[in-house]
Coordinates of N, CA and C in Angstrom, one line a residue:
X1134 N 0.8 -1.2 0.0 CA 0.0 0.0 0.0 C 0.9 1.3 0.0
X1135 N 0.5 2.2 -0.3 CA 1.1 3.8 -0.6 C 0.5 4.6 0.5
X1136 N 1.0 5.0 1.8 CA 0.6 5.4 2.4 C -0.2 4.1 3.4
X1137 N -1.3 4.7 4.0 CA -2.5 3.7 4.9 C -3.2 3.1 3.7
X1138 N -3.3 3.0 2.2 CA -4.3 2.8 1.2 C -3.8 1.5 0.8
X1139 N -4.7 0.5 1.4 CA -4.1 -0.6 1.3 C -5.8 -1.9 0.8
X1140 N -5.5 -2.8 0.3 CA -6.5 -3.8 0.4 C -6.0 -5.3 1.1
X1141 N -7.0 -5.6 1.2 CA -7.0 -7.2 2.1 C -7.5 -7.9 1.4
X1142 N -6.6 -9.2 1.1 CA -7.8 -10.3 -0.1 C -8.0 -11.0 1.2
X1143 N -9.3 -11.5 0.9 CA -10.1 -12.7 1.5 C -10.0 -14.3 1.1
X1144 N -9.6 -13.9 -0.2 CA -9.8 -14.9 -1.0 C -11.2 -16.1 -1.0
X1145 N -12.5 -14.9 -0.9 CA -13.8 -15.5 -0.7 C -14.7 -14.8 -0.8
X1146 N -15.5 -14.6 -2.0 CA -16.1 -13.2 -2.3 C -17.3 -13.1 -1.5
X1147 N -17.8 -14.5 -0.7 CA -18.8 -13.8 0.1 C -18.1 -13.7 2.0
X1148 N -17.4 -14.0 1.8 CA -16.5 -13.8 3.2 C -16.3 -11.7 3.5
X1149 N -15.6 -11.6 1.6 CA -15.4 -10.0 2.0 C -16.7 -9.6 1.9
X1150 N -17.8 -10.2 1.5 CA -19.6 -9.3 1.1 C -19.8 -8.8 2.8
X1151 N -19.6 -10.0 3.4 CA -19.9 -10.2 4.6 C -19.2 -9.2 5.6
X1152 N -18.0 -9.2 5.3 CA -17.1 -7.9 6.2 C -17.2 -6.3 5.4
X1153 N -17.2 -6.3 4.5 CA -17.9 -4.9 4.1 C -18.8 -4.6 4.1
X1154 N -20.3 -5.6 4.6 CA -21.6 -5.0 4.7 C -21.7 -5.1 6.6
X1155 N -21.1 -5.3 7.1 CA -20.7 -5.5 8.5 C -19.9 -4.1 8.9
X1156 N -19.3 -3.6 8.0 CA -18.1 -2.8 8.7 C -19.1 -0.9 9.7
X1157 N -20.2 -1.0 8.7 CA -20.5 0.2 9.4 C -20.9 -0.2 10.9
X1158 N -21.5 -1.1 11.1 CA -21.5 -1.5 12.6 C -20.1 -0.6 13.4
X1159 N -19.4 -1.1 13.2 CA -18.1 -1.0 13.9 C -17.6 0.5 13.5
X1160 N -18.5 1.5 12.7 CA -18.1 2.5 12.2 C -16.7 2.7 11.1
X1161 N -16.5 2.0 10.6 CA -15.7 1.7 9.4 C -16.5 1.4 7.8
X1162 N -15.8 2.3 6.6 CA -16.3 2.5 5.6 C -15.0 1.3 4.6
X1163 N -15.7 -0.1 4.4 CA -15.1 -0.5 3.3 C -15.7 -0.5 2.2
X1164 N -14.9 -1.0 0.7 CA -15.8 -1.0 -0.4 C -14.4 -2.2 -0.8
X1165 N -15.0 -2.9 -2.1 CA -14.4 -3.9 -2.9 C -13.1 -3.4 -2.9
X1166 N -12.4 -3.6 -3.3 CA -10.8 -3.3 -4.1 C -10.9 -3.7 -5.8
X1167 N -11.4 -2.2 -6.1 CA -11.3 -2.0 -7.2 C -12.3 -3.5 -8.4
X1168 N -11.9 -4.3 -9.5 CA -13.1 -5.6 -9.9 C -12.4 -6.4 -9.0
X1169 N -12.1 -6.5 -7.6 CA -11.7 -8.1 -7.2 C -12.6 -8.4 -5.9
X1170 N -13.5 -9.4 -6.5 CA -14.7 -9.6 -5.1 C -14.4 -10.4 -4.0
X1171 N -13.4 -10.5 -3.8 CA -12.4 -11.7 -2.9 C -11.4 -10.3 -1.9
X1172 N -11.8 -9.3 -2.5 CA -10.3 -8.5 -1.7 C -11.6 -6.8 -1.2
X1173 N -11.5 -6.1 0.1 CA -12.0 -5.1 0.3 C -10.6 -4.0 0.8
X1174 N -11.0 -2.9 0.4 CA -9.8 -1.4 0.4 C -10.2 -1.1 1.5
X1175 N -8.9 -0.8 2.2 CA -9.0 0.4 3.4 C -8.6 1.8 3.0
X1176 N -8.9 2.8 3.1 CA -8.5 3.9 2.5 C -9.1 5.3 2.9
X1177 N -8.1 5.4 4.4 CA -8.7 6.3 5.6 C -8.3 8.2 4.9
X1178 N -9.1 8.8 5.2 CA -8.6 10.2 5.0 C -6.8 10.3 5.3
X1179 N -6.6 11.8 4.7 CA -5.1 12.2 4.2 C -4.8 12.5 6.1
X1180 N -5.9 12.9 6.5 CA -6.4 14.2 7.8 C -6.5 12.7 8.9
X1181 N -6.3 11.3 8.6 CA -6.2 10.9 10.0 C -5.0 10.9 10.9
X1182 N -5.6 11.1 12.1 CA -4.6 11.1 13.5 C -4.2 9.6 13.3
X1183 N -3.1 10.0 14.7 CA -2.4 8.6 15.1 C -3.9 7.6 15.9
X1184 N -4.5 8.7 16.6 CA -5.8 8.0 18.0 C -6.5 7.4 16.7
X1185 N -6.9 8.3 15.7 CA -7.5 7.5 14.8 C -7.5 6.4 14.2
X1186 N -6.2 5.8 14.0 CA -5.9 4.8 13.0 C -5.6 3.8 14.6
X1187 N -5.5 4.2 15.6 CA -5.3 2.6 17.0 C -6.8 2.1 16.9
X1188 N -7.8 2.9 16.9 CA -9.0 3.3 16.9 C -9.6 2.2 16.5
X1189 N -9.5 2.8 14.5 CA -10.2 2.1 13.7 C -9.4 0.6 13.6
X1190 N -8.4 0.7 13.7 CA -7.6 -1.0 14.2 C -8.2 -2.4 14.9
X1191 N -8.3 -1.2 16.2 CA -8.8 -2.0 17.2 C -10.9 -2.6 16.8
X1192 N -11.3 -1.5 16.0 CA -12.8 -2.1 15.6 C -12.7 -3.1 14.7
X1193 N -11.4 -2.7 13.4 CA -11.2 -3.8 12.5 C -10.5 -5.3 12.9
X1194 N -10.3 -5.0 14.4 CA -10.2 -6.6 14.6 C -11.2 -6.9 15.3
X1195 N -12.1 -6.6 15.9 CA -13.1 -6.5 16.6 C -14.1 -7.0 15.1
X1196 N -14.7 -6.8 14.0 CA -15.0 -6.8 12.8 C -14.9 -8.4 12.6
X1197 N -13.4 -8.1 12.4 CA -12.5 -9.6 11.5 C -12.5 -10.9 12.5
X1198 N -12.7 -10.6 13.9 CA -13.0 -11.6 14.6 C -14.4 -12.1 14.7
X1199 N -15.3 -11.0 14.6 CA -16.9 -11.3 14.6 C -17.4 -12.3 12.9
X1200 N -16.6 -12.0 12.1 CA -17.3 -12.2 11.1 C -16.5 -13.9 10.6
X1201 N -14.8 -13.9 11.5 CA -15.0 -15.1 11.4 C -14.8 -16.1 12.1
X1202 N -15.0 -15.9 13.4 CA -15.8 -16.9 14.2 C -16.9 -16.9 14.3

């Protein structure tokens, strides 16, 4: 990734359906990565803090563990 703009493959396109339609719960905005339905983009404002990015970390594992256990 260039900067925080990075994607995660899942390698399971209803695995990422499931964590990108989940993510606003936890207050996090995902979308696909670009045509790959197996992979979702993270891609936080220019303007985030350091509190910000422990923040949204700590929901994205909080997320990544609800969705796969």
């Amino acid at each position: 990734g260039e900067g925080l703009l990075l994607a995660a493959v899942t390698g399971d396109s209803k695995l990422t359906q499931m964590i990108i339609s989940k993510a606003p719960e936890y207050g996090i905005i995902l979308d696909y990565f670009l045509f790959c339905p197996e992979a979702f983009r993270i891609a936080p404002p220019l303007t985030i803090s350091n509190d910000e990015i422990i923040h949204a970390c700590t929901q994205m594992k909080k997320l990544l563990d609800n969705v796969i256990t």
